[in-house]
């Protein structure tokens, strides 16, 4: 295209992305044709799955393709996406896709073999981290060891691993320059899951020879067994489909501050009543997703005019039955008063319990404005 420098204007960047997507898919199609493997292209933006109906439509499309033996190649739709609706990185996109299709495994490829307890570039004695059961503890350990999670985009892979494992997906970080490692690691993990002794290098080379390419087999020679990688253990109580959508795909449009009584009631499977709402922030409509922040209620307004005190703690998300302006009028009131105040009553609940999701304690944000990536439904 005779473009010497990266364009500065969004329209020019997106035009080049449209050109590049055609060429990239042409290359993918050529490669897979040699294997007689049909493929399909799916381009997504966050807006495509922020809507519940479109989310499940995308999920159904994935399932239909896989049932027909078609491999979907997924990418962000850079020709349409702007900063407000971008996933931001392919790691997050891959984790959301893996959760959407109920994948068994998610591989996050990078420029290092695995995670280390120290930065291997500056610490020769750094040791590989083979298995991670607690991502929150991993982040603390790695930070205290002086490693930089931001190097090489590793922080986004940790976030993606949190997303994947919360949905029950075994997530693996390994080196991208050794593509044969993917097959080797899958075989190794399958052996572990079956309680069998992992095969020797000679046995696995023989087993793969019928289907693996020459490139894959060449990577087996002299390779460590098992290949270096970090495996993130999936949650025992994974979140699925509607609950995963609620917690991870829509951008929250506002915040509801709820008291401890309302929080306990929600944990006890009750819905969110207006009497438990202390304050409202944002300008949102009915059936939009908002943050739920637990605070301690004051008997009288404080110096700042607020009816709550203490450090706000985001505990989950909710799909609300009333708009922000309506909730502001009925907050702290009994449900029987809703019709008198608003002139109508669509529901006795601000949010039904099935439309409320809670984050795990070790993955809550430090402030209501921060994005959350690890969650569980009560």
PDB file of C-alpha atoms in Angstrom, residues 20-312:
ATOM      1  CA  UNK A  20      -4.769  -6.933   6.285  1.00  0.00           C
ATOM      2  CA  UNK A  21      -7.664  -9.117   7.425  1.00  0.00           C
ATOM      3  CA  UNK A  22      -8.262 -10.263   3.848  1.00  0.00           C
ATOM      4  CA  UNK A  23      -4.628 -11.153   3.332  1.00  0.00           C
ATOM      5  CA  UNK A  24      -4.338 -12.846   6.696  1.00  0.00           C
ATOM      6  CA  UNK A  25      -7.382 -15.053   6.095  1.00  0.00           C
ATOM      7  CA  UNK A  26      -6.096 -15.890   2.622  1.00  0.00           C
ATOM      8  CA  UNK A  27      -2.901 -17.161   4.223  1.00  0.00           C
ATOM      9  CA  UNK A  28      -4.791 -19.142   6.869  1.00  0.00           C
ATOM     10  CA  UNK A  29      -7.037 -20.656   4.190  1.00  0.00           C
ATOM     11  CA  UNK A  30      -4.037 -21.679   2.100  1.00  0.00           C
ATOM     12  CA  UNK A  31      -2.336 -23.359   5.049  1.00  0.00           C
ATOM     13  CA  UNK A  32      -5.430 -25.236   6.217  1.00  0.00           C
ATOM     14  CA  UNK A  33      -6.350 -26.293   2.676  1.00  0.00           C
ATOM     15  CA  UNK A  34      -3.224 -28.459   2.634  1.00  0.00           C
ATOM     16  CA  UNK A  35      -4.694 -30.291   5.635  1.00  0.00           C
ATOM     17  CA  UNK A  36      -8.185 -30.402   4.086  1.00  0.00           C
ATOM     18  CA  UNK A  37      -9.439 -28.566   7.142  1.00  0.00           C
ATOM     19  CA  UNK A  38     -12.281 -26.055   6.655  1.00  0.00           C
ATOM     20  CA  UNK A  39     -12.010 -22.802   8.573  1.00  0.00           C
ATOM     21  CA  UNK A  40     -14.209 -19.799   9.308  1.00  0.00           C
ATOM     22  CA  UNK A  41     -13.517 -16.222  10.325  1.00  0.00           C
ATOM     23  CA  UNK A  42     -15.234 -14.573  13.297  1.00  0.00           C
ATOM     24  CA  UNK A  43     -14.507 -10.906  14.016  1.00  0.00           C
ATOM     25  CA  UNK A  44     -15.711  -9.514  17.337  1.00  0.00           C
ATOM     26  CA  UNK A  45     -15.848  -6.270  19.272  1.00  0.00           C
ATOM     27  CA  UNK A  46     -16.817  -5.953  22.913  1.00  0.00           C
ATOM     28  CA  UNK A  47     -20.132  -4.418  21.847  1.00  0.00           C
ATOM     29  CA  UNK A  48     -20.932  -7.617  19.952  1.00  0.00           C
ATOM     30  CA  UNK A  49     -21.083  -9.605  23.177  1.00  0.00           C
ATOM     31  CA  UNK A  50     -22.069  -6.879  25.648  1.00  0.00           C
ATOM     32  CA  UNK A  51     -25.649  -7.487  24.536  1.00  0.00           C
ATOM     33  CA  UNK A  52     -27.007 -10.753  25.951  1.00  0.00           C
ATOM     34  CA  UNK A  53     -28.822 -11.779  22.772  1.00  0.00           C
ATOM     35  CA  UNK A  54     -25.797 -11.176  20.571  1.00  0.00           C
ATOM     36  CA  UNK A  55     -23.559 -12.964  23.072  1.00  0.00           C
ATOM     37  CA  UNK A  56     -25.651 -16.127  22.852  1.00  0.00           C
ATOM     38  CA  UNK A  57     -25.946 -15.770  19.072  1.00  0.00           C
ATOM     39  CA  UNK A  58     -22.147 -15.735  18.872  1.00  0.00           C
ATOM     40  CA  UNK A  59     -21.978 -18.729  21.204  1.00  0.00           C
ATOM     41  CA  UNK A  60     -24.435 -20.667  19.029  1.00  0.00           C
ATOM     42  CA  UNK A  61     -22.407 -19.831  15.924  1.00  0.00           C
ATOM     43  CA  UNK A  62     -19.246 -21.188  17.546  1.00  0.00           C
ATOM     44  CA  UNK A  63     -20.999 -24.406  18.551  1.00  0.00           C
ATOM     45  CA  UNK A  64     -22.477 -24.860  15.054  1.00  0.00           C
ATOM     46  CA  UNK A  65     -19.066 -24.445  13.419  1.00  0.00           C
ATOM     47  CA  UNK A  66     -17.373 -26.871  15.796  1.00  0.00           C
ATOM     48  CA  UNK A  67     -20.131 -29.457  15.334  1.00  0.00           C
ATOM     49  CA  UNK A  68     -19.471 -29.302  11.583  1.00  0.00           C
ATOM     50  CA  UNK A  69     -15.744 -29.801  12.075  1.00  0.00           C
ATOM     51  CA  UNK A  70     -14.888 -26.218  11.130  1.00  0.00           C
ATOM     52  CA  UNK A  71     -12.111 -24.390  12.985  1.00  0.00           C
ATOM     53  CA  UNK A  72     -13.132 -20.785  13.790  1.00  0.00           C
ATOM     54  CA  UNK A  73     -10.335 -18.230  13.587  1.00  0.00           C
ATOM     55  CA  UNK A  74     -11.220 -15.402  15.949  1.00  0.00           C
ATOM     56  CA  UNK A  75      -9.864 -11.882  15.943  1.00  0.00           C
ATOM     57  CA  UNK A  76     -10.929  -8.459  17.089  1.00  0.00           C
ATOM     58  CA  UNK A  77     -12.733  -6.467  14.427  1.00  0.00           C
ATOM     59  CA  UNK A  78     -10.179  -3.682  14.153  1.00  0.00           C
ATOM     60  CA  UNK A  79     -12.025  -2.138  11.208  1.00  0.00           C
ATOM     61  CA  UNK A  80     -14.917  -1.166  13.506  1.00  0.00           C
ATOM     62  CA  UNK A  81     -13.564  -1.165  17.051  1.00  0.00           C
ATOM     63  CA  UNK A  82     -12.688   2.055  18.845  1.00  0.00           C
ATOM     64  CA  UNK A  83     -11.014   2.378  22.219  1.00  0.00           C
ATOM     65  CA  UNK A  84     -14.328   2.373  24.086  1.00  0.00           C
ATOM     66  CA  UNK A  85     -15.383  -1.017  22.713  1.00  0.00           C
ATOM     67  CA  UNK A  86     -12.051  -2.784  22.215  1.00  0.00           C
ATOM     68  CA  UNK A  87     -11.074  -5.877  24.140  1.00  0.00           C
ATOM     69  CA  UNK A  88      -7.634  -4.293  24.365  1.00  0.00           C
ATOM     70  CA  UNK A  89      -5.585  -7.432  23.751  1.00  0.00           C
ATOM     71  CA  UNK A  90      -5.919 -10.847  22.166  1.00  0.00           C
ATOM     72  CA  UNK A  91      -5.324 -12.576  25.503  1.00  0.00           C
ATOM     73  CA  UNK A  92      -8.596 -11.242  26.905  1.00  0.00           C
ATOM     74  CA  UNK A  93     -10.412 -12.029  23.661  1.00  0.00           C
ATOM     75  CA  UNK A  94      -9.098 -15.600  23.693  1.00  0.00           C
ATOM     76  CA  UNK A  95     -10.169 -16.134  27.310  1.00  0.00           C
ATOM     77  CA  UNK A  96     -13.697 -14.856  26.667  1.00  0.00           C
ATOM     78  CA  UNK A  97     -13.924 -17.052  23.569  1.00  0.00           C
ATOM     79  CA  UNK A  98     -12.679 -20.096  25.501  1.00  0.00           C
ATOM     80  CA  UNK A  99     -15.313 -19.502  28.166  1.00  0.00           C
ATOM     81  CA  UNK A 100     -18.000 -18.985  25.550  1.00  0.00           C
ATOM     82  CA  UNK A 101     -17.385 -22.382  23.898  1.00  0.00           C
ATOM     83  CA  UNK A 102     -16.655 -24.243  27.173  1.00  0.00           C
ATOM     84  CA  UNK A 103     -13.138 -25.081  25.985  1.00  0.00           C
ATOM     85  CA  UNK A 104     -11.107 -27.702  27.823  1.00  0.00           C
ATOM     86  CA  UNK A 105      -7.843 -25.798  27.470  1.00  0.00           C
ATOM     87  CA  UNK A 106      -6.613 -22.307  26.594  1.00  0.00           C
ATOM     88  CA  UNK A 107      -3.016 -21.754  25.464  1.00  0.00           C
ATOM     89  CA  UNK A 108      -1.505 -18.294  25.875  1.00  0.00           C
ATOM     90  CA  UNK A 109       1.628 -18.112  23.766  1.00  0.00           C
ATOM     91  CA  UNK A 110       4.450 -15.760  24.691  1.00  0.00           C
ATOM     92  CA  UNK A 111       8.213 -15.209  24.364  1.00  0.00           C
ATOM     93  CA  UNK A 112       9.154 -17.172  27.499  1.00  0.00           C
ATOM     94  CA  UNK A 113       8.706 -20.841  28.372  1.00  0.00           C
ATOM     95  CA  UNK A 114       6.601 -20.250  31.473  1.00  0.00           C
ATOM     96  CA  UNK A 115       6.213 -18.085  34.556  1.00  0.00           C
ATOM     97  CA  UNK A 116       9.154 -17.883  36.942  1.00  0.00           C
ATOM     98  CA  UNK A 117       9.415 -17.051  40.617  1.00  0.00           C
ATOM     99  CA  UNK A 118      11.849 -14.291  39.622  1.00  0.00           C
ATOM    100  CA  UNK A 119      12.568 -12.393  36.456  1.00  0.00           C
ATOM    101  CA  UNK A 120      14.717 -14.878  34.477  1.00  0.00           C
ATOM    102  CA  UNK A 121      16.286 -12.089  32.460  1.00  0.00           C
ATOM    103  CA  UNK A 122      17.918 -10.594  35.543  1.00  0.00           C
ATOM    104  CA  UNK A 123      17.983 -13.558  37.951  1.00  0.00           C
ATOM    105  CA  UNK A 124      19.900 -16.642  36.748  1.00  0.00           C
ATOM    106  CA  UNK A 125      18.532 -18.664  39.685  1.00  0.00           C
ATOM    107  CA  UNK A 126      14.893 -18.094  38.677  1.00  0.00           C
ATOM    108  CA  UNK A 127      12.798 -21.253  38.996  1.00  0.00           C
ATOM    109  CA  UNK A 128       9.870 -22.208  36.742  1.00  0.00           C
ATOM    110  CA  UNK A 129       6.361 -22.100  38.187  1.00  0.00           C
ATOM    111  CA  UNK A 130       4.730 -25.266  36.896  1.00  0.00           C
ATOM    112  CA  UNK A 131       1.272 -25.131  38.489  1.00  0.00           C
ATOM    113  CA  UNK A 132      -0.793 -22.198  39.765  1.00  0.00           C
ATOM    114  CA  UNK A 133      -3.812 -22.868  41.957  1.00  0.00           C
ATOM    115  CA  UNK A 134      -4.231 -19.370  43.444  1.00  0.00           C
ATOM    116  CA  UNK A 135      -3.695 -16.537  40.976  1.00  0.00           C
ATOM    117  CA  UNK A 136      -3.995 -13.881  43.677  1.00  0.00           C
ATOM    118  CA  UNK A 137      -1.157 -15.502  45.626  1.00  0.00           C
ATOM    119  CA  UNK A 138       0.886 -15.841  42.444  1.00  0.00           C
ATOM    120  CA  UNK A 139       0.698 -12.126  41.771  1.00  0.00           C
ATOM    121  CA  UNK A 140       1.851 -11.341  45.307  1.00  0.00           C
ATOM    122  CA  UNK A 141       4.684 -13.864  45.140  1.00  0.00           C
ATOM    123  CA  UNK A 142       5.908 -12.717  41.747  1.00  0.00           C
ATOM    124  CA  UNK A 143       5.741  -9.078  42.767  1.00  0.00           C
ATOM    125  CA  UNK A 144       7.661  -9.686  45.969  1.00  0.00           C
ATOM    126  CA  UNK A 145      10.279 -11.605  44.017  1.00  0.00           C
ATOM    127  CA  UNK A 146      10.964  -8.556  41.906  1.00  0.00           C
ATOM    128  CA  UNK A 147       9.596  -9.898  38.641  1.00  0.00           C
ATOM    129  CA  UNK A 148       7.815  -7.590  36.250  1.00  0.00           C
ATOM    130  CA  UNK A 149       4.475  -8.931  35.113  1.00  0.00           C
ATOM    131  CA  UNK A 150       4.260  -6.133  32.584  1.00  0.00           C
ATOM    132  CA  UNK A 151       7.294  -7.370  30.642  1.00  0.00           C
ATOM    133  CA  UNK A 152       6.232  -8.967  27.392  1.00  0.00           C
ATOM    134  CA  UNK A 153       2.555  -8.412  28.146  1.00  0.00           C
ATOM    135  CA  UNK A 154       2.576 -11.020  30.909  1.00  0.00           C
ATOM    136  CA  UNK A 155       0.073  -9.051  32.991  1.00  0.00           C
ATOM    137  CA  UNK A 156      -2.594  -9.468  30.306  1.00  0.00           C
ATOM    138  CA  UNK A 157      -1.931 -13.201  30.281  1.00  0.00           C
ATOM    139  CA  UNK A 158      -2.440 -13.392  34.037  1.00  0.00           C
ATOM    140  CA  UNK A 159      -5.755 -11.567  33.595  1.00  0.00           C
ATOM    141  CA  UNK A 160      -6.721 -13.930  30.776  1.00  0.00           C
ATOM    142  CA  UNK A 161      -5.792 -16.921  32.938  1.00  0.00           C
ATOM    143  CA  UNK A 162      -8.047 -15.586  35.687  1.00  0.00           C
ATOM    144  CA  UNK A 163     -10.899 -15.283  33.192  1.00  0.00           C
ATOM    145  CA  UNK A 164     -10.331 -18.720  31.721  1.00  0.00           C
ATOM    146  CA  UNK A 165      -9.965 -20.605  34.977  1.00  0.00           C
ATOM    147  CA  UNK A 166     -13.040 -18.911  36.465  1.00  0.00           C
ATOM    148  CA  UNK A 167     -14.986 -20.471  33.581  1.00  0.00           C
ATOM    149  CA  UNK A 168     -13.497 -23.922  34.179  1.00  0.00           C
ATOM    150  CA  UNK A 169     -10.867 -23.748  31.424  1.00  0.00           C
ATOM    151  CA  UNK A 170      -7.388 -25.143  32.092  1.00  0.00           C
ATOM    152  CA  UNK A 171      -5.085 -22.313  31.017  1.00  0.00           C
ATOM    153  CA  UNK A 172      -1.472 -22.775  29.921  1.00  0.00           C
ATOM    154  CA  UNK A 173       1.314 -20.270  29.284  1.00  0.00           C
ATOM    155  CA  UNK A 174       4.165 -21.487  27.085  1.00  0.00           C
ATOM    156  CA  UNK A 175       6.640 -20.349  24.432  1.00  0.00           C
ATOM    157  CA  UNK A 176       5.232 -19.520  20.999  1.00  0.00           C
ATOM    158  CA  UNK A 177       8.445 -20.290  19.089  1.00  0.00           C
ATOM    159  CA  UNK A 178       7.965 -24.021  19.797  1.00  0.00           C
ATOM    160  CA  UNK A 179       4.487 -24.768  18.379  1.00  0.00           C
ATOM    161  CA  UNK A 180       4.984 -28.495  18.885  1.00  0.00           C
ATOM    162  CA  UNK A 181       4.821 -27.867  22.611  1.00  0.00           C
ATOM    163  CA  UNK A 182       1.057 -27.438  22.395  1.00  0.00           C
ATOM    164  CA  UNK A 183       0.502 -31.051  21.319  1.00  0.00           C
ATOM    165  CA  UNK A 184       3.100 -32.284  23.781  1.00  0.00           C
ATOM    166  CA  UNK A 185       1.567 -30.424  26.711  1.00  0.00           C
ATOM    167  CA  UNK A 186      -1.942 -31.609  25.808  1.00  0.00           C
ATOM    168  CA  UNK A 187      -0.708 -35.196  25.730  1.00  0.00           C
ATOM    169  CA  UNK A 188       1.097 -34.734  29.031  1.00  0.00           C
ATOM    170  CA  UNK A 189      -1.913 -33.190  30.783  1.00  0.00           C
ATOM    171  CA  UNK A 190      -4.259 -35.846  29.422  1.00  0.00           C
ATOM    172  CA  UNK A 191      -1.978 -38.522  30.870  1.00  0.00           C
ATOM    173  CA  UNK A 192      -2.063 -36.809  34.255  1.00  0.00           C
ATOM    174  CA  UNK A 193      -5.847 -36.471  34.197  1.00  0.00           C
ATOM    175  CA  UNK A 194      -6.234 -40.172  33.423  1.00  0.00           C
ATOM    176  CA  UNK A 195      -3.865 -41.088  36.230  1.00  0.00           C
ATOM    177  CA  UNK A 196      -1.411 -42.662  33.800  1.00  0.00           C
ATOM    178  CA  UNK A 197       2.354 -42.360  33.691  1.00  0.00           C
ATOM    179  CA  UNK A 198       3.202 -39.727  31.067  1.00  0.00           C
ATOM    180  CA  UNK A 199       4.774 -41.298  27.949  1.00  0.00           C
ATOM    181  CA  UNK A 200       8.489 -41.104  27.344  1.00  0.00           C
ATOM    182  CA  UNK A 201       9.847 -38.869  24.555  1.00  0.00           C
ATOM    183  CA  UNK A 202      10.246 -41.915  22.259  1.00  0.00           C
ATOM    184  CA  UNK A 203       6.703 -43.111  22.963  1.00  0.00           C
ATOM    185  CA  UNK A 204       5.121 -39.739  22.336  1.00  0.00           C
ATOM    186  CA  UNK A 205       7.173 -39.226  19.147  1.00  0.00           C
ATOM    187  CA  UNK A 206       5.882 -42.563  17.864  1.00  0.00           C
ATOM    188  CA  UNK A 207       2.329 -41.703  18.870  1.00  0.00           C
ATOM    189  CA  UNK A 208       2.430 -38.331  17.142  1.00  0.00           C
ATOM    190  CA  UNK A 209       4.210 -39.484  13.982  1.00  0.00           C
ATOM    191  CA  UNK A 210       0.964 -40.493  12.260  1.00  0.00           C
ATOM    192  CA  UNK A 211      -0.566 -37.026  12.530  1.00  0.00           C
ATOM    193  CA  UNK A 212       2.121 -34.494  13.423  1.00  0.00           C
ATOM    194  CA  UNK A 213       3.966 -32.415  10.862  1.00  0.00           C
ATOM    195  CA  UNK A 214       7.700 -32.619  10.257  1.00  0.00           C
ATOM    196  CA  UNK A 215       8.064 -29.308  12.081  1.00  0.00           C
ATOM    197  CA  UNK A 216       6.333 -30.714  15.138  1.00  0.00           C
ATOM    198  CA  UNK A 217       8.430 -33.867  15.136  1.00  0.00           C
ATOM    199  CA  UNK A 218      11.641 -31.912  14.754  1.00  0.00           C
ATOM    200  CA  UNK A 219      10.708 -29.949  17.848  1.00  0.00           C
ATOM    201  CA  UNK A 220      10.463 -33.200  19.820  1.00  0.00           C
ATOM    202  CA  UNK A 221      14.109 -34.067  19.381  1.00  0.00           C
ATOM    203  CA  UNK A 222      16.029 -33.136  22.499  1.00  0.00           C
ATOM    204  CA  UNK A 223      13.089 -31.202  23.959  1.00  0.00           C
ATOM    205  CA  UNK A 224      12.507 -31.329  27.725  1.00  0.00           C
ATOM    206  CA  UNK A 225       9.656 -33.532  28.894  1.00  0.00           C
ATOM    207  CA  UNK A 226       7.242 -32.296  29.864  1.00  0.00           C
ATOM    208  CA  UNK A 227       7.820 -29.094  27.886  1.00  0.00           C
ATOM    209  CA  UNK A 228       8.262 -26.054  30.101  1.00  0.00           C
ATOM    210  CA  UNK A 229       4.925 -24.398  30.754  1.00  0.00           C
ATOM    211  CA  UNK A 230       2.778 -22.936  33.513  1.00  0.00           C
ATOM    212  CA  UNK A 231      -0.616 -24.514  34.086  1.00  0.00           C
ATOM    213  CA  UNK A 232      -3.433 -22.645  35.832  1.00  0.00           C
ATOM    214  CA  UNK A 233      -5.890 -24.942  37.597  1.00  0.00           C
ATOM    215  CA  UNK A 234      -9.549 -24.259  36.666  1.00  0.00           C
ATOM    216  CA  UNK A 235     -12.120 -23.382  39.313  1.00  0.00           C
ATOM    217  CA  UNK A 236     -14.051 -26.208  40.946  1.00  0.00           C
ATOM    218  CA  UNK A 237     -17.244 -24.168  40.651  1.00  0.00           C
ATOM    219  CA  UNK A 238     -16.919 -22.535  37.216  1.00  0.00           C
ATOM    220  CA  UNK A 239     -19.254 -19.817  36.033  1.00  0.00           C
ATOM    221  CA  UNK A 240     -21.021 -20.420  32.749  1.00  0.00           C
ATOM    222  CA  UNK A 241     -22.900 -18.638  30.015  1.00  0.00           C
ATOM    223  CA  UNK A 242     -25.349 -16.074  31.464  1.00  0.00           C
ATOM    224  CA  UNK A 243     -23.379 -15.627  34.675  1.00  0.00           C
ATOM    225  CA  UNK A 244     -20.073 -15.304  32.831  1.00  0.00           C
ATOM    226  CA  UNK A 245     -21.633 -12.791  30.462  1.00  0.00           C
ATOM    227  CA  UNK A 246     -22.946 -10.719  33.374  1.00  0.00           C
ATOM    228  CA  UNK A 247     -19.602 -10.502  35.158  1.00  0.00           C
ATOM    229  CA  UNK A 248     -17.144 -10.192  32.307  1.00  0.00           C
ATOM    230  CA  UNK A 249     -18.518  -8.863  29.039  1.00  0.00           C
ATOM    231  CA  UNK A 250     -20.711  -5.755  29.523  1.00  0.00           C
ATOM    232  CA  UNK A 251     -19.088  -2.547  30.700  1.00  0.00           C
ATOM    233  CA  UNK A 252     -20.909  -1.447  33.889  1.00  0.00           C
ATOM    234  CA  UNK A 253     -22.951   1.705  33.343  1.00  0.00           C
ATOM    235  CA  UNK A 254     -23.116   2.810  36.961  1.00  0.00           C
ATOM    236  CA  UNK A 255     -22.840   1.830  40.613  1.00  0.00           C
ATOM    237  CA  UNK A 256     -25.264   0.848  43.361  1.00  0.00           C
ATOM    238  CA  UNK A 257     -24.071   1.220  46.953  1.00  0.00           C
ATOM    239  CA  UNK A 258     -25.777  -1.393  49.122  1.00  0.00           C
ATOM    240  CA  UNK A 259     -25.731  -1.952  52.878  1.00  0.00           C
ATOM    241  CA  UNK A 260     -24.524  -5.066  54.689  1.00  0.00           C
ATOM    242  CA  UNK A 261     -28.068  -6.341  55.149  1.00  0.00           C
ATOM    243  CA  UNK A 262     -28.742  -6.255  51.421  1.00  0.00           C
ATOM    244  CA  UNK A 263     -25.423  -7.960  50.715  1.00  0.00           C
ATOM    245  CA  UNK A 264     -26.176 -10.776  53.170  1.00  0.00           C
ATOM    246  CA  UNK A 265     -29.642 -11.189  51.675  1.00  0.00           C
ATOM    247  CA  UNK A 266     -28.189 -11.475  48.176  1.00  0.00           C
ATOM    248  CA  UNK A 267     -25.687 -14.089  49.340  1.00  0.00           C
ATOM    249  CA  UNK A 268     -28.656 -15.903  50.879  1.00  0.00           C
ATOM    250  CA  UNK A 269     -30.287 -16.091  47.425  1.00  0.00           C
ATOM    251  CA  UNK A 270     -32.722 -13.194  47.910  1.00  0.00           C
ATOM    252  CA  UNK A 271     -33.165 -10.386  45.389  1.00  0.00           C
ATOM    253  CA  UNK A 272     -31.979  -6.797  45.803  1.00  0.00           C
ATOM    254  CA  UNK A 273     -34.758  -4.716  47.361  1.00  0.00           C
ATOM    255  CA  UNK A 274     -34.796  -0.890  47.223  1.00  0.00           C
ATOM    256  CA  UNK A 275     -34.579  -0.683  51.028  1.00  0.00           C
ATOM    257  CA  UNK A 276     -31.038  -2.063  50.832  1.00  0.00           C
ATOM    258  CA  UNK A 277     -29.793   0.539  48.337  1.00  0.00           C
ATOM    259  CA  UNK A 278     -27.991   3.486  49.928  1.00  0.00           C
ATOM    260  CA  UNK A 279     -26.780   5.472  46.932  1.00  0.00           C
ATOM    261  CA  UNK A 280     -26.697   5.500  43.131  1.00  0.00           C
ATOM    262  CA  UNK A 281     -23.993   6.686  40.729  1.00  0.00           C
ATOM    263  CA  UNK A 282     -24.109   6.942  36.960  1.00  0.00           C
ATOM    264  CA  UNK A 283     -26.803   7.388  34.346  1.00  0.00           C
ATOM    265  CA  UNK A 284     -28.069   3.968  33.344  1.00  0.00           C
ATOM    266  CA  UNK A 285     -31.297   2.569  31.953  1.00  0.00           C
ATOM    267  CA  UNK A 286     -33.385  -0.464  32.797  1.00  0.00           C
ATOM    268  CA  UNK A 287     -31.781  -3.831  31.979  1.00  0.00           C
ATOM    269  CA  UNK A 288     -28.252  -2.439  32.055  1.00  0.00           C
ATOM    270  CA  UNK A 289     -25.390  -3.820  34.123  1.00  0.00           C
ATOM    271  CA  UNK A 290     -24.110  -1.913  37.161  1.00  0.00           C
ATOM    272  CA  UNK A 291     -21.512  -2.470  39.855  1.00  0.00           C
ATOM    273  CA  UNK A 292     -22.590  -3.544  43.334  1.00  0.00           C
ATOM    274  CA  UNK A 293     -20.537  -1.909  46.087  1.00  0.00           C
ATOM    275  CA  UNK A 294     -21.003  -2.929  49.723  1.00  0.00           C
ATOM    276  CA  UNK A 295     -20.645  -0.161  52.331  1.00  0.00           C
ATOM    277  CA  UNK A 296     -21.636   0.549  55.930  1.00  0.00           C
ATOM    278  CA  UNK A 297     -24.815   2.602  56.277  1.00  0.00           C
ATOM    279  CA  UNK A 298     -24.832   5.796  58.363  1.00  0.00           C
ATOM    280  CA  UNK A 299     -27.823   6.818  60.454  1.00  0.00           C
ATOM    281  CA  UNK A 300     -27.314  10.439  59.402  1.00  0.00           C
ATOM    282  CA  UNK A 301     -25.442  12.012  56.476  1.00  0.00           C
ATOM    283  CA  UNK A 302     -21.722  12.519  57.037  1.00  0.00           C
ATOM    284  CA  UNK A 303     -19.731  15.724  56.389  1.00  0.00           C
ATOM    285  CA  UNK A 304     -19.536  14.723  52.733  1.00  0.00           C
ATOM    286  CA  UNK A 305     -23.310  14.339  52.566  1.00  0.00           C
ATOM    287  CA  UNK A 306     -23.085  10.595  52.010  1.00  0.00           C
ATOM    288  CA  UNK A 307     -25.192   8.067  53.865  1.00  0.00           C
ATOM    289  CA  UNK A 308     -22.379   5.526  54.011  1.00  0.00           C
ATOM    290  CA  UNK A 309     -18.894   5.297  55.473  1.00  0.00           C
ATOM    291  CA  UNK A 310     -15.806   3.156  55.267  1.00  0.00           C
ATOM    292  CA  UNK A 311     -13.927   1.853  52.238  1.00  0.00           C
ATOM    293  CA  UNK A 312     -16.271   0.892  49.388  1.00  0.00           C
TER     294      UNK A 312
END
